[in-house]
Amino acid sequence: MARAQWRERIEAAAAERVAAARVRSRRSVGHRDGARVEVDGRSLLNFCGNDYLGLSQHYAVVGALQDAAAREGAGGVASHLVCGHHALHDALEKELADWLGAPRALLFGSGFLANLAVLQALLGDDDVCVQDRLNHASLVDAARLAGCKLRRYPHADAEGALRQLRAQPEGLALLATDGVFSMDGDIAPLKELALVARVQKALLYVDDAHGVGVVGADGRGSVAAAKLSTAEVPLQLVTLGKALGGYGAALVGDADLLDHLAQSARPYIYTTALPPAQAAATLAAVKLARGEHWRRDRLAELVARFHERADRVGLARLPSDTPIQPVLCGDNARALSMAGTLERAGYWVAAIRPPTVPEGRARLRVTLSALHGVADVDGLVETIARARDRAEAEARVAEMGLLASA
Ligand SMILES: *Cc1c(COP(=O)(O)O)cnc(C)c1O
């Protein structure tokens, strides 16, 4: 046996990525202005951000950030349990709990950290976490960190969840699901899952990173839209970096559970608090998200328009009523080709490939924002149809080339 060498390891991994058309590239945004972004000196219409309500550059949100930063500084200074916890954090936690109708909220550095915290603080070797197969990567990693058993069920299949829980009758059980699925845009069957959790005495945890602000009355998210309360969903995740246009996350729910997390979750204890100015910005954003219904009305109008136009040109869209509107492309090369055609035409849409989505399910993940107009959506759909036809032609040419050389 010889010591493995890191350079060989990463070179092999890089070669595999190239062969599978899985190389990811990072683009630098030079300037952001609403739905428009400047990339490499060109202005593109952005259809891949998560700023669904268009709040990240709202003057009231940016103004709150600036005011608070001028008074309180740019940083978080320390962790919450040392001296980093600020009155602005308290105010935001109270506002989030009030909005979602829960007893308490607890802020975290990010949604990824909050998911690590929940599972690490609640589950150990003898416990089980049952998850939807399409849950966010952070929930899968969280189960690994917790050291618990991880069992997955087919997407949106409450009976599958029931079977998995029945097979693990001992220890604590956490049933974890995305509220709105991040790559598919559909909503989990929360009413059925709540029933399963009750029958199996499992704790239901809903990661509503893409639901809060967007789904349900007053944007209270997919849990409220399913008419479930803290009794049925003792814990849910709200992220502050998507519809709320800021950065960070909060867990909202049962006060005793959140106390336990604040006392024992390592990703809460051993990390710096969010900058108070960021809390002030999100507080302003929550007030807008709660009160300004026109943003959700506009989104609903754009989603309906996207469906109508996409169906007219026969796009392979997935069924979704949220601002996440995926269009399946098949293989990775085709997804990349389509994203390239779109960019040349002035539209920025992300090509999402495995391992983020299952093999053979590469897609364009279109995201709509209240900042888009109806004409923007029309132009996008037309261009996607053109990109699809072009990728199809490219694939035929490649096939003929292979035949000729065989
Ligand atoms: C984005 C996302 C997260 C992670 O949240 P961050 O605040 O970006 O770390 C967690 N879960 C889901 C479903 C997400 O989409």
CSV table of C-alpha atoms and ligand atoms in Angstrom, one decimal:
chain,number,residue,atom,x,y,z
A,1,MET,CA,0.0,0.0,0.0
A,2,ALA,CA,1.3,3.4,-0.9
A,3,ARG,CA,0.1,6.8,0.3
A,4,ALA,CA,-2.5,8.2,-2.1
A,5,GLN,CA,-1.5,11.5,-3.7
A,6,TRP,CA,-3.9,14.5,-3.6
A,7,ARG,CA,-2.9,15.7,-7.1
A,8,GLU,CA,-3.6,12.4,-8.7
A,9,ARG,CA,-6.9,12.3,-6.9
A,10,ILE,CA,-8.1,15.7,-8.1
A,11,GLU,CA,-6.8,15.2,-11.6
A,12,ALA,CA,-8.8,12.0,-12.0
A,13,ALA,CA,-11.9,13.7,-10.6
A,14,ALA,CA,-11.4,16.6,-13.1
A,15,ALA,CA,-11.1,14.2,-16.0
A,16,GLU,CA,-14.3,12.4,-15.0
A,17,ARG,CA,-16.1,15.7,-14.7
A,18,VAL,CA,-15.1,16.7,-18.3
A,19,ALA,CA,-16.1,13.3,-19.7
A,20,ALA,CA,-19.5,13.6,-18.1
A,21,ALA,CA,-20.1,17.2,-19.1
A,22,ARG,CA,-20.3,18.0,-15.4
A,23,VAL,CA,-17.8,20.8,-15.2
A,24,ARG,CA,-19.3,23.9,-13.4
A,25,SER,CA,-18.1,27.4,-14.2
A,26,ARG,CA,-18.5,30.4,-12.1
A,27,ARG,CA,-19.5,33.7,-13.7
A,28,SER,CA,-18.8,37.1,-12.3
A,29,VAL,CA,-21.7,39.6,-12.1
A,30,GLY,CA,-20.3,43.0,-12.7
A,31,HIS,CA,-23.5,44.9,-11.8
A,32,ARG,CA,-27.0,43.9,-10.7
A,33,ASP,CA,-30.0,46.1,-11.5
A,34,GLY,CA,-33.3,44.5,-10.7
A,35,ALA,CA,-33.9,41.6,-13.2
A,36,ARG,CA,-30.9,42.7,-15.3
A,37,VAL,CA,-27.3,41.7,-14.6
A,38,GLU,CA,-24.1,42.6,-16.4
A,39,VAL,CA,-21.9,39.6,-17.1
A,40,ASP,CA,-18.6,40.0,-19.0
A,41,GLY,CA,-19.7,43.4,-20.1
A,42,ARG,CA,-23.1,42.2,-21.5
A,43,SER,CA,-26.5,42.9,-20.0
A,44,LEU,CA,-28.6,39.8,-19.4
A,45,LEU,CA,-32.1,39.3,-18.2
A,46,ASN,CA,-31.8,37.1,-15.1
A,47,PHE,CA,-34.0,34.0,-14.9
A,48,CYS,CA,-31.9,32.0,-12.4
A,49,GLY,CA,-31.9,34.0,-9.1
A,50,ASN,CA,-34.0,33.3,-6.1
A,51,ASP,CA,-34.9,36.9,-5.4
A,52,TYR,CA,-38.6,36.0,-6.1
A,53,LEU,CA,-40.2,39.1,-4.7
A,54,GLY,CA,-37.5,41.5,-6.0
A,55,LEU,CA,-36.7,42.7,-2.5
A,56,SER,CA,-32.9,42.4,-2.5
A,57,GLN,CA,-32.5,45.9,-4.0
A,58,HIS,CA,-35.6,47.5,-2.6
A,59,TYR,CA,-34.8,51.0,-1.3
A,60,ALA,CA,-36.4,50.3,2.1
A,61,VAL,CA,-34.4,47.1,2.6
A,62,VAL,CA,-31.1,48.6,1.4
A,63,GLY,CA,-31.9,51.7,3.5
A,64,ALA,CA,-32.4,49.7,6.6
A,65,LEU,CA,-29.1,47.9,6.0
A,66,GLN,CA,-27.2,51.2,5.5
A,67,ASP,CA,-28.7,52.8,8.6
A,68,ALA,CA,-28.0,49.9,10.8
A,69,ALA,CA,-24.5,49.4,9.5
A,70,ALA,CA,-23.8,53.1,10.1
A,71,ARG,CA,-24.9,52.7,13.7
A,72,GLU,CA,-23.8,49.1,14.5
A,73,GLY,CA,-21.0,48.3,12.1
A,74,ALA,CA,-20.5,45.7,9.4
A,75,GLY,CA,-19.8,42.6,11.3
A,76,GLY,CA,-21.4,40.1,13.7
A,77,VAL,CA,-18.5,40.5,16.2
A,78,ALA,CA,-19.1,37.2,18.1
A,79,SER,CA,-21.4,34.2,18.4
A,80,HIS,CA,-24.9,34.7,19.8
A,81,LEU,CA,-24.0,33.1,23.2
A,82,VAL,CA,-21.0,35.2,23.7
A,83,CYS,CA,-21.7,38.8,22.9
A,84,GLY,CA,-22.9,38.7,19.3
A,85,HIS,CA,-26.7,38.7,20.0
A,86,HIS,CA,-28.2,42.1,19.3
A,87,ALA,CA,-31.5,43.7,19.8
A,88,LEU,CA,-32.0,43.8,16.0
A,89,HIS,CA,-31.7,40.0,16.0
A,90,ASP,CA,-34.4,39.8,18.7
A,91,ALA,CA,-36.6,42.1,16.6
A,92,LEU,CA,-36.3,40.0,13.5
A,93,GLU,CA,-36.9,36.7,15.4
A,94,LYS,CA,-40.1,38.2,16.9
A,95,GLU,CA,-41.3,39.4,13.5
A,96,LEU,CA,-40.6,36.0,11.8
A,97,ALA,CA,-42.4,34.1,14.6
A,98,ASP,CA,-45.4,36.5,14.5
A,99,TRP,CA,-45.6,36.2,10.7
A,100,LEU,CA,-45.6,32.5,10.6
A,101,GLY,CA,-47.8,32.1,13.7
A,102,ALA,CA,-45.2,30.2,15.8
A,103,PRO,CA,-44.1,30.7,19.4
A,104,ARG,CA,-40.5,31.3,18.6
A,105,ALA,CA,-37.8,31.8,16.0
A,106,LEU,CA,-34.0,31.4,16.2
A,107,LEU,CA,-31.6,32.9,13.7
A,108,PHE,CA,-28.8,31.0,12.0
A,109,GLY,CA,-25.8,31.9,9.7
A,110,SER,CA,-27.4,30.1,6.7
A,111,GLY,CA,-30.0,27.6,5.8
A,112,PHE,CA,-27.2,25.0,5.3
A,113,LEU,CA,-26.0,25.5,8.9
A,114,ALA,CA,-29.6,25.5,10.3
A,115,ASN,CA,-30.2,22.1,8.7
A,116,LEU,CA,-27.0,20.7,10.1
A,117,ALA,CA,-28.0,22.1,13.5
A,118,VAL,CA,-31.5,20.5,13.6
A,119,LEU,CA,-30.3,17.0,12.9
A,120,GLN,CA,-27.1,17.2,14.9
A,121,ALA,CA,-28.9,18.5,18.0
A,122,LEU,CA,-31.8,16.0,17.9
A,123,LEU,CA,-30.6,12.7,16.4
A,124,GLY,CA,-27.9,10.2,17.4
A,125,ASP,CA,-26.8,6.7,16.3
A,126,ASP,CA,-30.0,5.0,17.4
A,127,ASP,CA,-32.3,7.4,15.7
A,128,VAL,CA,-33.6,7.7,12.2
A,129,CYS,CA,-34.2,10.5,9.7
A,130,VAL,CA,-36.7,9.7,6.9
A,131,GLN,CA,-36.4,12.0,3.9
A,132,ASP,CA,-37.8,12.7,0.5
A,133,ARG,CA,-35.4,11.5,-2.2
A,134,LEU,CA,-35.3,15.0,-3.7
A,135,ASN,CA,-34.5,16.9,-0.5
A,136,HIS,CA,-31.9,19.6,-0.5
A,137,ALA,CA,-28.2,18.4,-0.2
A,138,SER,CA,-27.8,20.1,3.2
A,139,LEU,CA,-30.5,17.7,4.8
A,140,VAL,CA,-28.6,14.7,3.5
A,141,ASP,CA,-25.3,16.0,4.8
A,142,ALA,CA,-27.0,16.8,8.1
A,143,ALA,CA,-28.0,13.2,8.6
A,144,ARG,CA,-24.5,12.1,8.0
A,145,LEU,CA,-23.2,14.6,10.6
A,146,ALA,CA,-25.8,13.5,13.1
A,147,GLY,CA,-24.7,9.8,12.6
A,148,CYS,CA,-28.3,8.7,12.5
A,149,LYS,CA,-29.8,6.2,10.1
A,150,LEU,CA,-30.9,7.9,6.9
A,151,ARG,CA,-33.8,6.4,5.0
A,152,ARG,CA,-35.2,8.0,1.8
A,153,TYR,CA,-38.6,7.6,0.2
A,154,PRO,CA,-39.7,8.2,-3.4
A,155,HIS,CA,-40.4,11.8,-4.2
A,156,ALA,CA,-43.6,13.2,-2.6
A,157,ASP,CA,-44.7,9.7,-1.6
A,158,ALA,CA,-46.3,9.9,1.9
A,159,GLU,CA,-47.0,6.2,1.9
A,160,GLY,CA,-43.3,5.6,1.2
A,161,ALA,CA,-42.5,7.7,4.2
A,162,LEU,CA,-44.9,5.7,6.3
A,163,ARG,CA,-43.2,2.4,5.2
A,164,GLN,CA,-39.8,3.7,6.1
A,165,LEU,CA,-40.9,4.9,9.5
A,166,ARG,CA,-42.7,1.6,10.2
A,167,ALA,CA,-39.5,-0.3,9.4
A,168,GLN,CA,-37.7,1.8,12.1
A,169,PRO,CA,-40.0,1.6,15.2
A,170,GLU,CA,-37.3,2.4,17.8
A,171,GLY,CA,-35.4,5.5,18.7
A,172,LEU,CA,-36.4,9.1,17.8
A,173,ALA,CA,-37.7,9.7,14.2
A,174,LEU,CA,-37.5,12.9,12.3
A,175,LEU,CA,-39.5,13.2,9.0
A,176,ALA,CA,-37.8,15.9,7.0
A,177,THR,CA,-39.0,17.3,3.7
A,178,ASP,CA,-38.4,20.4,1.5
A,179,GLY,CA,-41.7,22.5,1.5
A,180,VAL,CA,-41.1,23.7,-2.1
A,181,PHE,CA,-38.6,21.5,-3.8
A,182,SER,CA,-35.7,23.6,-5.0
A,183,MET,CA,-35.0,22.0,-8.3
A,184,ASP,CA,-38.5,20.8,-9.2
A,185,GLY,CA,-40.7,23.6,-7.8
A,186,ASP,CA,-43.5,21.4,-6.6
A,187,ILE,CA,-44.8,21.4,-3.1
A,188,ALA,CA,-44.6,18.5,-0.7
A,189,PRO,CA,-47.8,16.7,0.3
A,190,LEU,CA,-47.6,18.2,3.8
A,191,LYS,CA,-51.1,17.3,5.0
A,192,GLU,CA,-50.4,13.6,4.3
A,193,LEU,CA,-46.9,13.8,5.7
A,194,ALA,CA,-48.3,15.4,8.9
A,195,LEU,CA,-50.7,12.5,9.3
A,196,VAL,CA,-47.9,10.0,8.8
A,197,ALA,CA,-45.8,11.8,11.4
A,198,ARG,CA,-48.6,11.8,13.9
A,199,VAL,CA,-49.4,8.1,13.4
A,200,GLN,CA,-45.6,7.2,13.7
A,201,LYS,CA,-44.9,9.7,16.5
A,202,ALA,CA,-42.2,11.3,14.3
A,203,LEU,CA,-41.2,14.9,14.4
A,204,LEU,CA,-42.1,16.6,11.1
A,205,TYR,CA,-39.5,19.2,9.9
A,206,VAL,CA,-40.2,21.3,6.8
A,207,ASP,CA,-37.4,23.1,5.0
A,208,ASP,CA,-39.4,25.9,3.3
A,209,ALA,CA,-36.4,27.8,1.8
A,210,HIS,CA,-38.3,28.4,-1.4
A,211,GLY,CA,-41.8,28.7,0.1
A,212,VAL,CA,-41.8,31.4,2.7
A,213,GLY,CA,-42.6,34.8,1.1
A,214,VAL,CA,-44.0,33.2,-2.0
A,215,VAL,CA,-46.5,30.5,-1.2
A,216,GLY,CA,-49.8,30.9,0.8
A,217,ALA,CA,-51.7,33.8,2.3
A,218,ASP,CA,-49.5,36.7,3.2
A,219,GLY,CA,-46.5,34.6,2.0
A,220,ARG,CA,-46.5,32.5,5.1
A,221,GLY,CA,-45.2,29.5,3.2
A,222,SER,CA,-46.2,26.0,2.4
A,223,VAL,CA,-46.8,24.9,6.0
A,224,ALA,CA,-49.4,27.6,6.5
A,225,ALA,CA,-50.8,27.0,3.1
A,226,ALA,CA,-51.5,23.4,4.1
A,227,LYS,CA,-53.2,24.8,7.2
A,228,LEU,CA,-50.8,23.1,9.6
A,229,SER,CA,-49.7,24.6,12.9
A,230,THR,CA,-46.7,24.3,15.2
A,231,ALA,CA,-48.5,21.3,16.8
A,232,GLU,CA,-48.2,19.4,13.6
A,233,VAL,CA,-44.9,20.9,12.2
A,234,PRO,CA,-42.9,21.7,15.4
A,235,LEU,CA,-40.0,23.1,13.3
A,236,GLN,CA,-39.6,24.8,9.9
A,237,LEU,CA,-36.8,26.5,8.1
A,238,VAL,CA,-37.0,29.9,6.6
A,239,THR,CA,-34.1,31.1,4.6
A,240,LEU,CA,-33.4,34.9,4.4
A,241,GLY,CA,-31.4,34.8,1.2
A,242,LYS,CA,-34.2,33.8,-1.3
A,243,ALA,CA,-37.6,35.6,-1.3
A,244,LEU,CA,-36.5,37.8,1.5
A,245,GLY,CA,-33.5,39.1,-0.5
A,246,GLY,CA,-30.9,39.1,2.3
A,247,TYR,CA,-28.7,36.4,3.9
A,248,GLY,CA,-29.0,33.9,6.7
A,249,ALA,CA,-31.8,31.7,8.0
A,250,ALA,CA,-34.2,31.1,10.9
A,251,LEU,CA,-35.8,28.1,12.4
A,252,VAL,CA,-39.3,28.8,13.5
A,253,GLY,CA,-41.5,26.7,15.8
A,254,ASP,CA,-41.8,25.1,19.2
A,255,ALA,CA,-40.1,27.2,21.9
A,256,ASP,CA,-38.7,24.2,23.9
A,257,LEU,CA,-37.2,22.7,20.7
A,258,LEU,CA,-35.6,26.0,19.8
A,259,ASP,CA,-34.2,26.4,23.3
A,260,HIS,CA,-32.7,23.0,23.0
A,261,LEU,CA,-31.1,23.9,19.7
A,262,ALA,CA,-29.7,27.2,21.1
A,263,GLN,CA,-28.1,25.2,24.0
A,264,SER,CA,-26.7,22.3,22.0
A,265,ALA,CA,-26.5,22.7,18.3
A,266,ARG,CA,-22.8,23.1,17.3
A,267,PRO,CA,-23.6,25.0,14.1
A,268,TYR,CA,-25.4,27.6,16.3
A,269,ILE,CA,-22.9,27.8,19.1
A,270,TYR,CA,-19.6,27.8,17.3
A,271,THR,CA,-20.2,30.4,14.6
A,272,THR,CA,-20.4,34.2,14.3
A,273,ALA,CA,-23.8,35.8,14.6
A,274,LEU,CA,-25.3,37.4,11.4
A,275,PRO,CA,-24.4,41.1,11.2
A,276,PRO,CA,-27.1,43.1,13.0
A,277,ALA,CA,-27.4,45.3,9.9
A,278,GLN,CA,-28.4,42.2,7.9
A,279,ALA,CA,-31.1,41.5,10.5
A,280,ALA,CA,-32.4,45.0,10.0
A,281,ALA,CA,-32.5,44.6,6.2
A,282,THR,CA,-34.5,41.4,6.6
A,283,LEU,CA,-36.8,42.9,9.1
A,284,ALA,CA,-37.7,45.6,6.4
A,285,ALA,CA,-38.0,42.8,3.8
A,286,VAL,CA,-40.4,40.8,6.0
A,287,LYS,CA,-42.6,43.8,6.4
A,288,LEU,CA,-42.8,44.3,2.6
A,289,ALA,CA,-43.3,40.5,2.0
A,290,ARG,CA,-46.2,40.4,4.5
A,291,GLY,CA,-47.9,43.6,3.4
A,292,GLU,CA,-47.4,43.9,-0.4
A,293,HIS,CA,-49.6,41.3,-1.9
A,294,TRP,CA,-49.0,42.6,-5.5
A,295,ARG,CA,-45.7,40.9,-5.6
A,296,ARG,CA,-47.2,37.5,-5.2
A,297,ASP,CA,-50.1,38.4,-7.5
A,298,ARG,CA,-47.5,39.4,-10.2
A,299,LEU,CA,-45.7,36.1,-9.7
A,300,ALA,CA,-48.9,34.1,-10.1
A,301,GLU,CA,-49.6,36.0,-13.3
A,302,LEU,CA,-46.1,35.3,-14.7
A,303,VAL,CA,-46.3,31.6,-13.7
A,304,ALA,CA,-49.7,31.3,-15.6
A,305,ARG,CA,-48.2,33.1,-18.6
A,306,PHE,CA,-45.1,30.8,-18.6
A,307,HIS,CA,-47.4,27.7,-18.5
A,308,GLU,CA,-49.6,29.0,-21.4
A,309,ARG,CA,-46.6,29.9,-23.6
A,310,ALA,CA,-44.5,26.9,-22.8
A,311,ASP,CA,-47.4,24.5,-23.6
A,312,ARG,CA,-48.0,26.3,-26.9
A,313,VAL,CA,-44.5,25.5,-28.0
A,314,GLY,CA,-44.4,22.1,-26.4
A,315,LEU,CA,-41.6,22.6,-23.8
A,316,ALA,CA,-41.0,19.6,-21.5
A,317,ARG,CA,-41.9,21.6,-18.3
A,318,LEU,CA,-42.4,20.0,-14.9
A,319,PRO,CA,-45.7,20.6,-13.2
A,320,SER,CA,-45.1,23.5,-10.8
A,321,ASP,CA,-47.2,26.4,-9.6
A,322,THR,CA,-44.3,28.2,-7.8
A,323,PRO,CA,-41.8,30.6,-9.4
A,324,ILE,CA,-39.4,27.6,-10.0
A,325,GLN,CA,-40.3,26.4,-13.5
A,326,PRO,CA,-37.9,23.6,-14.7
A,327,VAL,CA,-37.7,22.6,-18.4
A,328,LEU,CA,-36.2,19.1,-18.9
A,329,CYS,CA,-33.5,18.8,-21.5
A,330,GLY,CA,-32.4,15.2,-21.2
A,331,ASP,CA,-28.6,14.9,-21.2
A,332,ASN,CA,-26.0,17.3,-19.8
A,333,ALA,CA,-24.6,18.4,-23.2
A,334,ARG,CA,-28.1,19.3,-24.4
A,335,ALA,CA,-28.8,21.4,-21.2
A,336,LEU,CA,-25.5,23.2,-21.7
A,337,SER,CA,-26.1,23.8,-25.4
A,338,MET,CA,-29.6,25.3,-24.6
A,339,ALA,CA,-28.2,27.5,-21.8
A,340,GLY,CA,-25.5,28.7,-24.2
A,341,THR,CA,-28.1,29.7,-26.9
A,342,LEU,CA,-30.1,31.5,-24.3
A,343,GLU,CA,-27.2,33.5,-23.1
A,344,ARG,CA,-26.2,34.6,-26.6
A,345,ALA,CA,-29.8,35.8,-26.9
A,346,GLY,CA,-29.5,37.8,-23.7
A,347,TYR,CA,-31.2,35.4,-21.2
A,348,TRP,CA,-29.4,33.9,-18.1
A,349,VAL,CA,-30.9,30.6,-17.2
A,350,ALA,CA,-29.0,27.9,-15.2
A,351,ALA,CA,-28.4,24.5,-16.7
A,352,ILE,CA,-28.8,22.2,-13.7
A,353,ARG,CA,-27.0,18.8,-14.0
A,354,PRO,CA,-26.3,15.7,-11.9
A,355,PRO,CA,-25.5,15.3,-9.1
A,356,THR,CA,-27.8,18.3,-8.2
A,357,VAL,CA,-30.6,16.4,-10.0
A,358,PRO,CA,-30.9,12.7,-10.9
A,359,GLU,CA,-29.0,11.2,-13.9
A,360,GLY,CA,-30.8,11.9,-17.2
A,361,ARG,CA,-32.9,14.7,-15.6
A,362,ALA,CA,-30.7,17.7,-16.6
A,363,ARG,CA,-32.8,20.8,-16.9
A,364,LEU,CA,-33.0,24.5,-17.3
A,365,ARG,CA,-34.2,25.8,-14.0
A,366,VAL,CA,-36.1,28.9,-14.8
A,367,THR,CA,-37.0,31.1,-11.9
A,368,LEU,CA,-39.5,34.0,-12.1
A,369,SER,CA,-39.4,37.2,-10.1
A,370,ALA,CA,-41.9,39.9,-9.4
A,371,LEU,CA,-39.4,42.2,-11.3
A,372,HIS,CA,-40.1,40.4,-14.6
A,373,GLY,CA,-42.6,41.6,-17.1
A,374,VAL,CA,-45.0,39.5,-19.2
A,375,ALA,CA,-43.0,40.4,-22.3
A,376,ASP,CA,-39.9,39.1,-20.6
A,377,VAL,CA,-41.5,35.7,-20.1
A,378,ASP,CA,-42.8,35.6,-23.7
A,379,GLY,CA,-39.3,36.3,-25.1
A,380,LEU,CA,-37.8,33.7,-22.8
A,381,VAL,CA,-40.1,30.9,-23.8
A,382,GLU,CA,-39.7,31.6,-27.5
A,383,THR,CA,-35.9,31.5,-27.1
A,384,ILE,CA,-36.0,28.3,-25.1
A,385,ALA,CA,-38.0,26.7,-27.9
A,386,ARG,CA,-35.4,27.9,-30.4
A,387,ALA,CA,-32.6,26.6,-28.2
A,388,ARG,CA,-34.3,23.2,-27.9
A,389,ASP,CA,-34.6,22.9,-31.7
A,390,ARG,CA,-31.0,23.9,-32.2
A,391,ALA,CA,-29.8,21.4,-29.6
A,392,GLU,CA,-31.9,18.7,-31.3
A,393,ALA,CA,-30.3,19.5,-34.6
A,394,GLU,CA,-26.8,19.4,-33.1
A,395,ALA,CA,-27.5,16.0,-31.5
A,396,ARG,CA,-28.6,14.7,-35.0
A,397,VAL,CA,-25.4,16.0,-36.6
A,398,ALA,CA,-23.3,14.4,-33.9
A,399,GLU,CA,-25.1,11.1,-34.4
A,400,MET,CA,-24.6,11.2,-38.2
A,401,GLY,CA,-20.9,11.9,-37.6
A,402,LEU,CA,-20.7,8.9,-35.4
A,403,LEU,CA,-22.5,6.7,-38.0
A,404,ALA,CA,-20.2,7.9,-40.8
A,405,SER,CA,-17.0,7.1,-38.8
A,406,ALA,CA,-18.3,3.7,-37.7
B,1,LIG,C1,-31.0,27.3,-0.5
B,1,LIG,C2,-31.5,26.1,0.3
B,1,LIG,C3,-30.9,25.8,1.6
B,1,LIG,C4,-29.7,26.5,2.1
B,1,LIG,O1,-29.9,27.8,2.5
B,1,LIG,P1,-28.7,28.9,2.5
B,1,LIG,O2,-29.2,29.9,3.4
B,1,LIG,O3,-28.5,29.3,1.1
B,1,LIG,O4,-27.6,28.1,3.1
B,1,LIG,C5,-31.5,24.8,2.3
B,1,LIG,N1,-32.6,24.1,1.9
B,1,LIG,C6,-33.1,24.4,0.7
B,1,LIG,C7,-34.3,23.6,0.2
B,1,LIG,C8,-32.6,25.4,-0.1
B,1,LIG,O5,-33.1,25.6,-1.3
